[in-house]
């Protein structure tokens, strides 16, 4: 498993544990994520977040997913009030040895 991408940024113990995000469009800006809403935009420090819990009503761009992957931030799509988990990534990425036969 030496080929798994390991981000070299903020250590996990120094990161925000989790952020719950509802309603808006999440996209990547130059150095952080931006959550665009009708009321304005919010800057989210991707490299300083461990997990982003995405509730219904959140649209995520490919660039935002890539930024989270590069920074080692896990994305989890959850139901309203975080009572269900619909989808989640794999922390650190998945090794390809199971795919290659």
Short mmCIF file of C-alpha atoms in Angstrom, two decimals:
data_model
loop_
_atom_site.label_atom_id
_atom_site.label_comp_id
_atom_site.label_asym_id
_atom_site.label_seq_id
_atom_site.Cartn_x
_atom_site.Cartn_y
_atom_site.Cartn_z
CA UNK A 1 0.00 0.00 0.00
CA UNK A 2 2.91 2.33 -0.52
CA UNK A 3 1.28 3.97 -3.55
CA UNK A 4 -1.67 5.52 -1.67
CA UNK A 5 -1.70 9.31 -1.84
CA UNK A 6 -0.96 10.81 1.58
CA UNK A 7 -1.49 14.57 1.84
CA UNK A 8 1.27 16.55 3.49
CA UNK A 9 -0.57 19.40 5.09
CA UNK A 10 -2.19 20.13 8.40
CA UNK A 11 -2.04 17.08 10.73
CA UNK A 12 -5.39 15.52 11.63
CA UNK A 13 -5.10 16.43 15.31
CA UNK A 14 -4.94 20.14 14.38
CA UNK A 15 -7.95 20.09 12.02
CA UNK A 16 -11.61 20.96 12.56
CA UNK A 17 -13.35 17.66 13.31
CA UNK A 18 -16.34 18.08 11.00
CA UNK A 19 -18.48 20.73 9.32
CA UNK A 20 -22.13 20.27 8.39
CA UNK A 21 -23.07 22.06 5.16
CA UNK A 22 -26.61 22.52 3.89
CA UNK A 23 -28.01 24.32 0.85
CA UNK A 24 -25.65 26.00 -1.54
CA UNK A 25 -23.02 25.39 -4.18
CA UNK A 26 -19.60 24.26 -3.01
CA UNK A 27 -16.77 25.09 -5.39
CA UNK A 28 -13.02 25.51 -5.26
CA UNK A 29 -11.43 28.93 -5.19
CA UNK A 30 -7.69 29.56 -5.28
CA UNK A 31 -6.83 28.39 -1.75
CA UNK A 32 -10.07 27.23 -0.13
CA UNK A 33 -13.60 26.07 -0.77
CA UNK A 34 -16.39 28.59 -1.29
CA UNK A 35 -19.99 27.90 -0.35
CA UNK A 36 -22.21 30.15 -2.46
CA UNK A 37 -25.68 30.90 -1.13
CA UNK A 38 -28.39 33.41 -1.94
CA UNK A 39 -27.38 35.34 1.19
CA UNK A 40 -23.68 35.45 0.27
CA UNK A 41 -20.62 33.24 0.23
CA UNK A 42 -18.71 31.48 2.99
CA UNK A 43 -15.04 30.50 2.78
CA UNK A 44 -14.27 27.01 4.09
CA UNK A 45 -10.65 26.07 4.85
CA UNK A 46 -10.45 22.69 3.13
CA UNK A 47 -6.95 21.84 4.39
CA UNK A 48 -8.03 22.49 7.98
CA UNK A 49 -11.17 20.33 7.85
CA UNK A 50 -11.28 16.60 8.49
CA UNK A 51 -14.82 15.80 7.28
CA UNK A 52 -17.46 17.78 5.40
CA UNK A 53 -20.99 16.45 5.95
CA UNK A 54 -23.06 17.49 2.93
CA UNK A 55 -26.81 17.67 3.56
CA UNK A 56 -29.51 17.80 0.85
CA UNK A 57 -29.45 20.95 -1.23
CA UNK A 58 -25.66 21.10 -1.63
CA UNK A 59 -24.20 21.02 -5.12
CA UNK A 60 -20.50 20.14 -5.32
CA UNK A 61 -18.25 20.84 -8.31
CA UNK A 62 -15.59 18.43 -9.54
CA UNK A 63 -12.90 20.97 -8.64
CA UNK A 64 -14.14 21.04 -5.03
CA UNK A 65 -14.04 17.24 -4.80
CA UNK A 66 -10.51 17.22 -6.23
CA UNK A 67 -9.37 19.89 -3.75
CA UNK A 68 -10.78 17.85 -0.86
CA UNK A 69 -9.04 14.75 -2.17
CA UNK A 70 -5.72 16.56 -2.52
CA UNK A 71 -5.98 17.92 1.04
CA UNK A 72 -7.17 14.67 2.64
CA UNK A 73 -10.63 16.01 3.51
CA UNK A 74 -13.37 13.37 3.55
CA UNK A 75 -16.74 14.17 1.94
CA UNK A 76 -19.83 12.41 3.27
CA UNK A 77 -23.28 12.92 1.70
CA UNK A 78 -25.86 12.67 4.48
CA UNK A 79 -29.61 13.07 4.92
CA UNK A 80 -31.29 15.99 6.60
CA UNK A 81 -30.06 16.45 10.20
CA UNK A 82 -27.34 13.87 9.41
CA UNK A 83 -29.60 10.92 10.24
CA UNK A 84 -28.61 8.87 7.15
CA UNK A 85 -25.40 8.37 5.23
CA UNK A 86 -25.87 8.09 1.46
CA UNK A 87 -22.32 8.14 0.17
CA UNK A 88 -18.78 8.62 1.39
CA UNK A 89 -15.29 8.59 0.02
CA UNK A 90 -12.48 6.41 1.26
CA UNK A 91 -9.94 8.23 3.43
CA UNK A 92 -6.55 8.33 1.73
CA UNK A 93 -7.92 6.94 -1.53
CA UNK A 94 -8.18 3.34 -2.53
CA UNK A 95 -5.29 1.24 -3.71
CA UNK A 96 -5.67 -0.11 -7.23
CA UNK A 97 -4.32 -3.57 -6.51
CA UNK A 98 -7.83 -5.00 -6.04
CA UNK A 99 -8.93 -3.70 -9.43
CA UNK A 100 -5.90 -4.94 -11.34
CA UNK A 101 -6.16 -8.70 -11.63
#
